[in-house]
Each structure stands twice: as C-alpha cells, then as structure tokens.
Coordinates of C-alpha atoms and ligand atoms in Angstrom, one line a residue:
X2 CA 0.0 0.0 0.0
X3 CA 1.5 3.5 -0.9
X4 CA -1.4 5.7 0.9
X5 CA -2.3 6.4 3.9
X6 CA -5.9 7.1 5.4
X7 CA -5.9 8.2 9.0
X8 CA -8.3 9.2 11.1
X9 CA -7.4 13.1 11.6
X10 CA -7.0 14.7 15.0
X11 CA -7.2 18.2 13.6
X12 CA -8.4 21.1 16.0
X13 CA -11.5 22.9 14.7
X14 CA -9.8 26.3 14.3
X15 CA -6.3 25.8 12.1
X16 CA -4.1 27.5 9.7
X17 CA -2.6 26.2 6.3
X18 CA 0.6 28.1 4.6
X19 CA 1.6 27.7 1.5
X20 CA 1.6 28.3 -2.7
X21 CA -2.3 28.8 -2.8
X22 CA -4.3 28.4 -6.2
X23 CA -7.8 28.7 -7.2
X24 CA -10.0 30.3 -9.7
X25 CA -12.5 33.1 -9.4
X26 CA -13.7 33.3 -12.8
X27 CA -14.1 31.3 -16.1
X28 CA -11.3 31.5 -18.3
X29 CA -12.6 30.7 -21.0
X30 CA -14.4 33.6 -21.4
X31 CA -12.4 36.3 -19.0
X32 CA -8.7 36.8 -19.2
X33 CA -6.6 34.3 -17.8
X34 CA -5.0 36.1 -15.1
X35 CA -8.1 37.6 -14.0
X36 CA -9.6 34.3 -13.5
X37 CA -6.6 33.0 -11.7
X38 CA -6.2 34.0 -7.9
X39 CA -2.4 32.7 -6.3
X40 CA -0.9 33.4 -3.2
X41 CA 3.1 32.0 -3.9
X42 CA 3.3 32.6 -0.1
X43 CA -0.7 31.9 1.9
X44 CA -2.6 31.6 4.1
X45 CA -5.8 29.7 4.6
X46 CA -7.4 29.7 7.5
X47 CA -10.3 26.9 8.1
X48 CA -12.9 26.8 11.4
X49 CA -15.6 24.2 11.7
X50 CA -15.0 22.8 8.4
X51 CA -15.1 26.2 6.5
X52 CA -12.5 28.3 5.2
X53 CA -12.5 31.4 7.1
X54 CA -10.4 33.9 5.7
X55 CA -7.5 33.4 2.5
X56 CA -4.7 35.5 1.9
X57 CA -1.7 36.5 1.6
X58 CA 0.4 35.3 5.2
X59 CA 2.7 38.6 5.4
X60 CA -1.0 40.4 5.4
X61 CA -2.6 37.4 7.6
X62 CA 0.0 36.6 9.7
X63 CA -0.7 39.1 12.5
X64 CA -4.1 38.5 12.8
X65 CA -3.7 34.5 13.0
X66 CA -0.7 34.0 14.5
X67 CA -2.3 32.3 17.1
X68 CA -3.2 29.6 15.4
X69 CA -1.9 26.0 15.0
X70 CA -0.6 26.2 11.6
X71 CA 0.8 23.8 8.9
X72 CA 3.1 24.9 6.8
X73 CA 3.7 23.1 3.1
X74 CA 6.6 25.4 2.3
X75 CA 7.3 23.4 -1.4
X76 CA 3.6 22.4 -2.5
X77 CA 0.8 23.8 -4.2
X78 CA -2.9 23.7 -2.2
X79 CA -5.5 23.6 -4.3
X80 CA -9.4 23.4 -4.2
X81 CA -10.2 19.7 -4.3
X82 CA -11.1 18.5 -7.3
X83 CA -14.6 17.6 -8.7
X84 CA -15.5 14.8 -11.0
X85 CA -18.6 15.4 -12.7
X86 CA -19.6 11.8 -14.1
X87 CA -18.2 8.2 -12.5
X88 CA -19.4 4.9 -11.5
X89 CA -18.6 3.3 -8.3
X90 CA -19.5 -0.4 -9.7
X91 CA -17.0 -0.3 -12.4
X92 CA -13.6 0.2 -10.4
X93 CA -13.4 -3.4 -11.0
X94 CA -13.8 -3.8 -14.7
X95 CA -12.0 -0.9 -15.7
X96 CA -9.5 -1.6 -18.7
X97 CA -11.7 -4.2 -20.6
X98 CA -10.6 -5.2 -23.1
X99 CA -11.7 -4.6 -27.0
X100 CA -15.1 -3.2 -27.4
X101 CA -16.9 -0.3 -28.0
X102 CA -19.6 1.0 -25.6
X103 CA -22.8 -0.6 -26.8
X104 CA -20.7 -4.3 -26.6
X105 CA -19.1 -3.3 -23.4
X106 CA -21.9 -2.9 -21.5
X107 CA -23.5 -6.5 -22.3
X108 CA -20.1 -8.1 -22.1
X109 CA -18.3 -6.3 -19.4
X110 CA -20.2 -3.7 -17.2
X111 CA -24.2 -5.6 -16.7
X112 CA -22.3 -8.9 -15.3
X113 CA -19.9 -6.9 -12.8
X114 CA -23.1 -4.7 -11.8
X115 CA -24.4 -7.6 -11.3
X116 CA -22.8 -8.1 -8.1
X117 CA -24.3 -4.9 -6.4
X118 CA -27.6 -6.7 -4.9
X119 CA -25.0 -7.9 -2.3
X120 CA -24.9 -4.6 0.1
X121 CA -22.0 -5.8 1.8
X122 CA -19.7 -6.4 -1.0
X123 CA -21.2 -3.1 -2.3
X124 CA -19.8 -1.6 0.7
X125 CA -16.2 -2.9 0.6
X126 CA -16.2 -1.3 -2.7
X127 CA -17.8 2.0 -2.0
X128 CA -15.1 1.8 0.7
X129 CA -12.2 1.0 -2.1
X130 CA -13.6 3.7 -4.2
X131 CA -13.9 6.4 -2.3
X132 CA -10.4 5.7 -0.6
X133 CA -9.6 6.1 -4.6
X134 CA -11.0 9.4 -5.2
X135 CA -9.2 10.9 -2.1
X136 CA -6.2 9.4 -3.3
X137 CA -6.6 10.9 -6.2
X138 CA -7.6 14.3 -5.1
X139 CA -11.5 14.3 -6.0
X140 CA -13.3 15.5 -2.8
X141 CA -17.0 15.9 -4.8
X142 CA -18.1 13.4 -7.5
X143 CA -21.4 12.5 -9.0
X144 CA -21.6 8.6 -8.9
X145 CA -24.0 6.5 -10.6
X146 CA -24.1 3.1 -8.4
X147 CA -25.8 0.2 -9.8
X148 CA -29.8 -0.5 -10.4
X149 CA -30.0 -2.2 -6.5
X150 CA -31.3 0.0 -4.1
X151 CA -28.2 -1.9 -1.9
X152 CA -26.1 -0.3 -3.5
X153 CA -26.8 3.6 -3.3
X154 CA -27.2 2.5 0.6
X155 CA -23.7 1.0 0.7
X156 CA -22.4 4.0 -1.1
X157 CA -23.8 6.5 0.7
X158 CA -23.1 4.7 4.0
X159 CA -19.5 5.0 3.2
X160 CA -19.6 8.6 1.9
X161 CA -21.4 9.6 5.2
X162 CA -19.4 8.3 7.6
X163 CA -16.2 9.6 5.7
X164 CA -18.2 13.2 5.9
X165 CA -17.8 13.9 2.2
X166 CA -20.1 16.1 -0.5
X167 CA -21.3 13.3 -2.6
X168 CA -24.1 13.3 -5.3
X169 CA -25.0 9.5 -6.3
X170 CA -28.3 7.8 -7.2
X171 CA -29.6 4.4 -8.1
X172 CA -29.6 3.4 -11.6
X173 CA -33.1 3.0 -13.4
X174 CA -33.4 0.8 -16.5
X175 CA -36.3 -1.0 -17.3
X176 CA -35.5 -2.5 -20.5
X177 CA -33.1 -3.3 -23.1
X178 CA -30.3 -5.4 -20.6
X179 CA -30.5 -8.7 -18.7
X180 CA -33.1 -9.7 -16.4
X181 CA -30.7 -9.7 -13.7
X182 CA -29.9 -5.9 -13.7
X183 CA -33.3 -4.8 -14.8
X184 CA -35.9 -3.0 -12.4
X185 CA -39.3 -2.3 -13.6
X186 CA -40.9 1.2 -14.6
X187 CA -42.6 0.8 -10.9
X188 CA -40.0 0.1 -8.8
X189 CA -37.8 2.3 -10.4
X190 CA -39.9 5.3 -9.5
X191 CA -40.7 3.6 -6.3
X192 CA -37.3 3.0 -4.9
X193 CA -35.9 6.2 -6.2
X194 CA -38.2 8.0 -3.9
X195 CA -37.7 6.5 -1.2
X196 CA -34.1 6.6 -1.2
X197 CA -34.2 10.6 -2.1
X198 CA -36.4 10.6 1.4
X199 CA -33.3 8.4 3.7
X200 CA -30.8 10.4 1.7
X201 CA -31.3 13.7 -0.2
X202 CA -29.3 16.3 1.9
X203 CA -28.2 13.7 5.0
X204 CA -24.8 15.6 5.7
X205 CA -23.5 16.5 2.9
X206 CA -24.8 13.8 0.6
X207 CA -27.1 14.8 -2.4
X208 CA -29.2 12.4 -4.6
X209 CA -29.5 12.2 -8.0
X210 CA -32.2 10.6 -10.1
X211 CA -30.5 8.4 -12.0
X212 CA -31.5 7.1 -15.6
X213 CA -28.4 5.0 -17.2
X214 CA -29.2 6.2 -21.1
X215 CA -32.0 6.3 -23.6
X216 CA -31.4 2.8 -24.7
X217 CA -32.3 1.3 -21.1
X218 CA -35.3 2.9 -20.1
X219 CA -39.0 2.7 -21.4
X220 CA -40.8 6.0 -22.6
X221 CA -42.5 5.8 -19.1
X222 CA -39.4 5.1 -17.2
X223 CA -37.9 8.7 -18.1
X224 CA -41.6 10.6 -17.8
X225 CA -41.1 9.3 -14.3
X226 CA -37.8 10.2 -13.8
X227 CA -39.3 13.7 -14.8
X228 CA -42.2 13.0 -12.4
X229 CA -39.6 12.8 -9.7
X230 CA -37.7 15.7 -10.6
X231 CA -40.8 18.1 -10.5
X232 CA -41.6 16.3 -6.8
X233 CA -38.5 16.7 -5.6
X234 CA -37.3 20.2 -7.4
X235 CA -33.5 20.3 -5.9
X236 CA -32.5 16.5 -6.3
X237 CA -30.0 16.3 -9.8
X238 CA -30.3 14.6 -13.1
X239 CA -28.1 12.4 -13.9
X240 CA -27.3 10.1 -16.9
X241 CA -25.5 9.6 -20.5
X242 CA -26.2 11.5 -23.8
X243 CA -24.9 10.9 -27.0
X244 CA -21.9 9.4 -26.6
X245 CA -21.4 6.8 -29.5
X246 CA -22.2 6.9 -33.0
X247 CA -24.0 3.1 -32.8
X248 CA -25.8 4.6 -29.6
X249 CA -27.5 7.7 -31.0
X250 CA -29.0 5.6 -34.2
X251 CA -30.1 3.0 -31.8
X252 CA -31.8 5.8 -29.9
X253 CA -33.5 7.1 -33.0
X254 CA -34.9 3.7 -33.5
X255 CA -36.2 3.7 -30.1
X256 CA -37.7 6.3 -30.2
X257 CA -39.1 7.6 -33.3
X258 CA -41.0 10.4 -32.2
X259 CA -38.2 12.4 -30.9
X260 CA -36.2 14.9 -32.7
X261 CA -32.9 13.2 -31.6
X262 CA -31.3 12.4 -28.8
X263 CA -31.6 15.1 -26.5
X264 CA -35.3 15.3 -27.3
X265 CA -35.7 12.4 -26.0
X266 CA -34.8 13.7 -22.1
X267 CA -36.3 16.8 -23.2
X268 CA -39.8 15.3 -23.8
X269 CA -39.7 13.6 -20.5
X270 CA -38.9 16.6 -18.9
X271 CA -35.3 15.9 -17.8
X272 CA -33.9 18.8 -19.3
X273 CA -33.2 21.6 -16.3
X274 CA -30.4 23.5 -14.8
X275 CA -30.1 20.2 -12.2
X276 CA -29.1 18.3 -15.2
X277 CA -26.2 16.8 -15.9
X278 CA -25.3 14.9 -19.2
X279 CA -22.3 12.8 -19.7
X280 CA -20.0 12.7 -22.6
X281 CA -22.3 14.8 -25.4
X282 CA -19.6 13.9 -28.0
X283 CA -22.3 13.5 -30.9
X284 CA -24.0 16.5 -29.9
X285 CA -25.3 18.5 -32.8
X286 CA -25.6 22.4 -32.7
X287 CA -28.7 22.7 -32.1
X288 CA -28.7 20.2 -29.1
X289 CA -25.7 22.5 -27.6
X290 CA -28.1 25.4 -27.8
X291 CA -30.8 23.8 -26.2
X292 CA -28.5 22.6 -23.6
X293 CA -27.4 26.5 -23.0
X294 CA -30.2 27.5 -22.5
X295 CA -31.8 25.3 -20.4
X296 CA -28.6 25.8 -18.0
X297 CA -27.7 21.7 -18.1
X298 CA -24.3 20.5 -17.6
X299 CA -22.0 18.4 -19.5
X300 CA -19.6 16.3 -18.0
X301 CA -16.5 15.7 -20.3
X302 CA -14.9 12.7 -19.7
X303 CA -11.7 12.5 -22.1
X304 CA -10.3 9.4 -21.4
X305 CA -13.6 7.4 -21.7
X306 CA -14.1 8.6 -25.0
X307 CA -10.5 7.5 -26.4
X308 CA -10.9 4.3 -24.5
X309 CA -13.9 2.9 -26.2
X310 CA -13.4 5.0 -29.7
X311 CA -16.4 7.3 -28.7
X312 CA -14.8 10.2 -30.3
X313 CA -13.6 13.4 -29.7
X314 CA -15.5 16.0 -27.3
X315 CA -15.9 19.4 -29.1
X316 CA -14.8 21.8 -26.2
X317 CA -15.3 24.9 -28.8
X318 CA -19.2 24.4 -29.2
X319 CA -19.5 23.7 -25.4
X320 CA -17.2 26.8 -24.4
X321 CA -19.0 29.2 -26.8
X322 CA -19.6 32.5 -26.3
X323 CA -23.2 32.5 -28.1
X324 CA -24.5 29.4 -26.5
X325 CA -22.1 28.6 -23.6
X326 CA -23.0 25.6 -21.5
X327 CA -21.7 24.5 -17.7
X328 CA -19.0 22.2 -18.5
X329 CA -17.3 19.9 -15.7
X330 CA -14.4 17.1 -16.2
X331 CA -15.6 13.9 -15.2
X332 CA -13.4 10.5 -15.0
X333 CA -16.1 8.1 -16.3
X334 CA -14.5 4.7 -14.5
X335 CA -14.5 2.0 -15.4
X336 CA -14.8 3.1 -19.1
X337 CA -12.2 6.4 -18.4
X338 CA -9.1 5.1 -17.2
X339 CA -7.5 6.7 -14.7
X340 CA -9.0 8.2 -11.1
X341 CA -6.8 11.2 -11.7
X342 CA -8.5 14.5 -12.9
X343 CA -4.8 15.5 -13.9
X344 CA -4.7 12.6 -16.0
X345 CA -8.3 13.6 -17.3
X346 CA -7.0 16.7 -18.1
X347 CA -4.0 14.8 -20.1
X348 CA -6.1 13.6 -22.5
X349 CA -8.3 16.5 -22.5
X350 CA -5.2 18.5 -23.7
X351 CA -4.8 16.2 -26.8
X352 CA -8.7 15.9 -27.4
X353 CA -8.4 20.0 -28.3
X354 CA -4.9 19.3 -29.7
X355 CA -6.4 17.3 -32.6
X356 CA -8.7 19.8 -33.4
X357 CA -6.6 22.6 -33.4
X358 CA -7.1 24.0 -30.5
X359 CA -5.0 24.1 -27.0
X360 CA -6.8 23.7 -23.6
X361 CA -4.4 25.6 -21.5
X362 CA -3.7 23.9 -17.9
X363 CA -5.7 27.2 -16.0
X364 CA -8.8 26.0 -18.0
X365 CA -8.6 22.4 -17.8
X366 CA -7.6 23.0 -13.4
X367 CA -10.6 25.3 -13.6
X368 CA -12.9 22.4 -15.5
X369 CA -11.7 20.2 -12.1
X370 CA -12.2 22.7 -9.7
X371 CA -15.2 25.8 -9.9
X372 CA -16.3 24.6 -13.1
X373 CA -17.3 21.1 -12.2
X374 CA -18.5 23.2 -9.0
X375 CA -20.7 25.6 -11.3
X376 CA -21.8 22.6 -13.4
X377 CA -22.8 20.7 -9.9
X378 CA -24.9 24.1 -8.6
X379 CA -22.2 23.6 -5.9
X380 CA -20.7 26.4 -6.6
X381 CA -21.9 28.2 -3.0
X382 CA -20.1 25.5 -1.0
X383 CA -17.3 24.1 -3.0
X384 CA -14.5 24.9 -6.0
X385 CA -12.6 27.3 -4.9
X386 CA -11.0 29.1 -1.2
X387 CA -13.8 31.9 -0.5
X388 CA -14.6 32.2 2.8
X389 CA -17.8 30.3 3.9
X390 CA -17.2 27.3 1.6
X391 CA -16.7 24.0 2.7
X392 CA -12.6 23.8 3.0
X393 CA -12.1 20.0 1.2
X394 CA -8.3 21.0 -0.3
X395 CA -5.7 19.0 -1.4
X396 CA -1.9 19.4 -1.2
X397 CA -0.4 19.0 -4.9
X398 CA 3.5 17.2 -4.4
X399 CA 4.9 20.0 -7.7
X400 CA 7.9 17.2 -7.4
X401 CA 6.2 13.9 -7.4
X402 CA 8.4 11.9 -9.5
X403 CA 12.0 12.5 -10.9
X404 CA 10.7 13.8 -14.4
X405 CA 8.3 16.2 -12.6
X406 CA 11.6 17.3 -10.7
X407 CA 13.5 17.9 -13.2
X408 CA 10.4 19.6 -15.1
X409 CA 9.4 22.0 -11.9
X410 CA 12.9 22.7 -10.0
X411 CA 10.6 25.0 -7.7
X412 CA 7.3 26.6 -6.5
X413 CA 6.4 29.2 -9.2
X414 CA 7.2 32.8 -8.1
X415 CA 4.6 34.4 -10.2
X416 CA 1.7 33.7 -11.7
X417 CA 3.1 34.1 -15.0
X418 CA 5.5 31.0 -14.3
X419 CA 2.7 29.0 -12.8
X420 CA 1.4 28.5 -16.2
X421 CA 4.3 26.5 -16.8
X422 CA 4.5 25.0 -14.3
X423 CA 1.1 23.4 -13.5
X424 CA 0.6 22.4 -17.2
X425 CA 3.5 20.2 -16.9
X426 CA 1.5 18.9 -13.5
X427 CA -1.6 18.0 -15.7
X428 CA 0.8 16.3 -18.6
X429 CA 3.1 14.7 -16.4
X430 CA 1.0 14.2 -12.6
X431 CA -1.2 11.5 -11.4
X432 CA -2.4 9.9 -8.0
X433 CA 1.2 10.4 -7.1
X434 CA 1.3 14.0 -7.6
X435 CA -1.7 14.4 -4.5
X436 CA 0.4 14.7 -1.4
X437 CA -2.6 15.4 1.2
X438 CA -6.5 15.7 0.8
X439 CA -8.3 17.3 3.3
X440 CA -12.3 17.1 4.1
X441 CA -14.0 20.0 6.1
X442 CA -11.1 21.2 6.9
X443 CA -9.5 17.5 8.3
X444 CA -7.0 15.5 7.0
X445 CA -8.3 12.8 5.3
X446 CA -5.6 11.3 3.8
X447 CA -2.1 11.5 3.0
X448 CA 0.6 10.0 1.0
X449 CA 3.1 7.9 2.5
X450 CA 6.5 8.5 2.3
X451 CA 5.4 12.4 1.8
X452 CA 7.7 14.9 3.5
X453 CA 6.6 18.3 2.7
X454 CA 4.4 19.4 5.7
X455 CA 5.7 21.3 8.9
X456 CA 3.6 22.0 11.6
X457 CA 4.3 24.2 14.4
X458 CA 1.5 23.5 17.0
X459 CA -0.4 20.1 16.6
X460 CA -1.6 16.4 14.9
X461 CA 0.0 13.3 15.3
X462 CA -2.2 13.0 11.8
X463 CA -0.1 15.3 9.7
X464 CA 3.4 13.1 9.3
X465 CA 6.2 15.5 9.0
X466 CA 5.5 18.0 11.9
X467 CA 9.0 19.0 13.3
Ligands
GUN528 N1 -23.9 4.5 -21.4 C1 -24.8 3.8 -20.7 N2 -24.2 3.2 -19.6 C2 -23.0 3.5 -19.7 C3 -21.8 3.2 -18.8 O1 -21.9 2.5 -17.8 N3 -20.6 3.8 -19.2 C4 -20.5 4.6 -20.3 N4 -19.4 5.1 -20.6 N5 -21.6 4.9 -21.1 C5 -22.8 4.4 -20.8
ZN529 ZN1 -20.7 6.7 -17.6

C-alpha cells in the first residue's frame, strides 16, 4: 500500500501556509490572469470545516498568528477537485478489453453490476472507491451506483461516515439489458423515492435521479424520472447522452417520435439546470443550444471517450460565447481510465490538440475545480477558497516523480511562471502527484512517504511536523 488514510485529529480552528491556487472566474471567457487567484506565499485559515479567511500570510500573519498552523513550504494547495460523471461499480472492470460502448456494456459492465444486490460487498467497494477518489484528489463526484437499491445504501453509508459532498443515485433501466440488472418502470420510480427521502441532503450527501441512457429505459421510465424531478425540485439529473455513434441511431430507433437524442430527455422533462449529461460527444448544434439554454451541464470525460473510440468532445461548441453551457471534467470509470483528474486533463489537452485548439492547464484546473462546482450548482459550498465554503483541499506534491523534478525545480514565483509549471503537473501528474486531501477542513488522507508538511503547534495526523 503506498497511501495512507488516517483518522485526523485536527483542531476545529487551524491555519494552512503555503503556494495557494484557485479560480475566481471562467477563463474561458475572461482573461486568464483575471480568473486566476495565487498566493506564492498563503494563508488559509479553516474553522468548523469552512474556510475562514484566504490570503496573503505577510497580510494574515498578525491576525492569526495564534493559530496551529501547517506549513507546506514546497507544495501547491489547491481546491479539491470535482469529478462530474463516474461509476462506483466499475472500479473493478475498468480496462476491458476490445469493445466499443454498446458491446461493453452487455459483455463487461451488466455482469460486474451484477454483483451490487449484495450490500455488503457493495460496501467494501464503495469503501475501495472512495479511498480512490481521495487518493486521487477528488473531494466531490457525482456517482452513478448500480440498479440495486443496496447499492446507493452501501455508497452512501461510506460517503457519510467519511463526511464527504457526494451526489449519487440508483440506476433506473427498465428494459433493453439482462433480467438480472433490470428494475421495472414501478420500482424504479418507487425505490428512487424512497431513497431521495433516507438520503437527499443527510450531511452532505445529495441524490440524483438516475436514468443509465436512452437505450435502457422505457418512454415511461424517463416521464417518471421527470415525475420525480418536479416532486423533488433540488435533487440532480443524472445520466449519459450521446456518446457513441451506434448509440445515438439506436436511440432514433427507439424512439421515433423524438427529434434526436436530447429530445428524447427533453420530452420527459429531464432537461433543467439540475441536469447533468455525460459525454455529449455527438451532440449536434442545435442540441448544444438547447442545452445553453436550459442551463444543463456536460460532464466531459476525455479518457472514456479515447478508450472505447467514442470520439472526440468538441470543447469549442460547449465553451462558446453565443450558447455557452456548464462544462465539468468527469473520469467516467471503469470506461475512463484513470481516477486522476490531472490525467483527465492529459487527455483533455490532446482531445483540443487534434482539433486545433489548445486547452491551457488554468482552464482544464478550472474544469476540475469551480467549473465542475458551477456545473454541480455547488458552486456556493465548493471549487474554490472563499470564505464560507466547505474547505475540502488538497496538497499537490509539484515534485512527485524525478521527471516532474527535473520539469518543476521550484514553486512558481509568479503567476506568469505558474502557467508553466502546472501544465506540466496535468501532462506529467497522477495519484502520485496528490500529497494530502483534506475534508472539512480535516486530514483525510495522506501519501506515505510524503515529507513536505511542517507544523508548528499540533496532529499526530499530519506526518512530517517537526
Ligand atoms: N452509457 C450507458 N451506460 C454507460 C456506462 O456505464 N458507461 C458509459 N461510458 N456509457 C454508458
Ligand atoms: Zn458513464
């Protein structure tokens, strides 16, 4: 084992100095360095879970210097990051091998589902997983579990008892798959509700109704799904839109009334600012306009799309200035393949790359940070250090490996040389990379063998203090 989780034995009122970095605006529409807001030399100060006050330290310092403070003096902190689409069943299966999505799904992803009536071996891997995402850096992701009702409990058992901001549902699909992984229109409907009343808004925890695709669900299944969503007005929508080519003519097929894909979720009333819509790599124009301006969210998820030949996702159309729609990064496991919203943003790099374009690291950070926030509505509570949000930070390890030494010899003075210096971090960084997450303000986990933290006053949880 290379991590680390430990329970954390933080005091409720604490300081963290170091290279601070987070976004105020959207750069893809506002100047970079306007968007961009980094303290080379911070301080961020956390009480009861929220961040208190940010800042410079020379201007802080007085006023905290009371405080039991860690220092990071050759890191970066960041806001955690935010994955905007994954599965929790699939960390299993992820890197099968040979088929496109359609094929995948009957030959790989139903029989591992599968296994997800069983709430107990659901729970070791909700347990597994979400160790993952911290590992990785992710503090907020919307999860679909699997079509059990067991499952969403196991998951959000683990999410609640590790005090994280989690959006999941269970999976409706009432047709087109085995019987073994197939509700009916009733219980899906059913069994949604009643886990939105044991879990919608239980800590931090946030449900999401939960459709898999088109393909999967009866006409009635999704008018439900709407049904719900007009019941319960601030629970999210959640599921797939054209991803594959074989996917969106099967889809026409289905349903011949609609006027394509989007249609489709748009006729069942699924179409809202709570929505959010994964992969939209066949989208046509007019769907992207529709999607502006009904305020839905795309979740992007780059190396799902190169995995199973899904195609390439056309970041200009999303990001446009006549039509713009809330765009987040999202991982997609088991399809994506990698945990790591650096690596995500890897591959989103040579997405734009191959058509011409180039995703600069500040906007593909930003996708992983406010703008998976802004795509979430979460925008209030997470995505970046204002004071009154939820303080789930991570501590990025500039140094990780010798090629990441060699590529960043220090902490970037200036914000001009952070450019640099954190797009080599998304090219080059992974799990590695994430030194320390912390949720609410705690230490949640942190890597072994890390030795970049000081700490002056406190915590047998933080490893170096000295
Ligand atoms: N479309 C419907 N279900 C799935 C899934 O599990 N993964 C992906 N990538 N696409 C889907
Ligand atoms: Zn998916």
């Amino acid at each position: 084992m290379q991590s680390n989780f430990s329970p954390s034995s933080v005091p409720t009122r604490h300081a963290i100095r170091g290279a601070l970095l987070d976004f105020v605006a959207d750069p893809f529409y506002y100047p970079e360095l306007e968007c961009v807001r980094y303290f080379p030399d911070g301080l961020l100060v956390v009480e009861s879970g929220l961040i208190q006050a940010v800042g410079d330290y020379g201007s802080l310092q007085a006023e905290y210097s009371d405080l039991p403070t860690t220092h990071y003096s050759n890191q970066l902190i960041m806001p955690g990051f935010v994955d905007t689409h994954i599965h929790y069943p699939q960390i299993e299966m992820v890197a099968a091998y040979g088929e496109q999505l359609l094929e995948w799904l009957n030959q790989y992803t139903f029989p591992t589902e599968a296994k997800f009536q069983d709430e107990s071996y659901a729970r070791k891997i909700a347990a597994c997983f979400l160790d993952e995402l911290l590992k990785n850096g992710t503090t907020t992701a919307l999860v679909f579990a699997a079509v059990f009702p067991e499952s969403v409990d196991a998951f959000f058992t683990e999410a609640f008892q590790r005090n994280l901001r989690m959006i999941a549902g269970k999976v409706m699909m009432d047709r087109n798959a085995p019987d073994y992984i197939r509700d009916t229109t009733e219980s899906s409907y059913e069994q949604t509700k009643q886990l939105i009343q044991k879990w919608h808004k239980k800590g931090r925890l946030l449900y999401a109704v939960t459709p898999r695709f088109a393909v999967t669900s009866s006409d009635r299944q999704l008018q439900l799904a709407g049904q719900l969503l007009q019941e319960f007005p601030d629970v999210y929508l959640h599921t797939h839109l054209s991803e594959n080519v074989k996917e969106v003519a099967l889809v026409s097929e289905l349903f011949p009334d609609s006027n394509g894909y989007l249609d489709v979720y748009d006729q069942a009333g699924l179409v809202c600012h709570r929505s959010v819509f994964a992969h939209g790599v066949q989208l046509t124009d007019a769907e992207f306009e529709r999607l502006s301006a009904a305020q839905a969210a795309i979740a992007c998820c780059p190396t799902s799309n190169l995995f199973l030949g899904s195609g390439l996702f056309k970041f200009d159309r999303a990001k446009s200035r006549a039509h713009p729609v809330k765009l987040g990064m999202g991982t997609d496991i088991g399809a994506g393949t990698s945990f790591s919203l650096l690596q995500t943003a890897n591959e989103a790099y040579k997405v734009a790359q191959l058509q011409g374009m180039s995703l600069s690291a500040f906007k593909s950070l930003y996708l992983a940070t406010l703008g998976g926030a802004e795509a979430l509505n979460l925008a209030e509570q997470i995505g970046n250090f204002t004071p009154g949000k939820e303080a789930d930070f991570i501590v990025l390890d500039l140094q990780a490996t010798s090629l990441l030494k060699l590529r960043n010899p220090q902490v970037p003075p200036t914000l001009e040389t952070l450019a640099d210096t954190v797009f080599a971090l998304t090219i080059l960084g992974d799990d590695r990379s994430i030194q320390a997450t912390y949720i609410a303000g705690e230490l949640a986990y942190e890597r072994i063998g890390s030795t970049g933290a000081s700490s002056g006053a406190y915590s047998s949880a933080h490893a170096s203090a000295s």
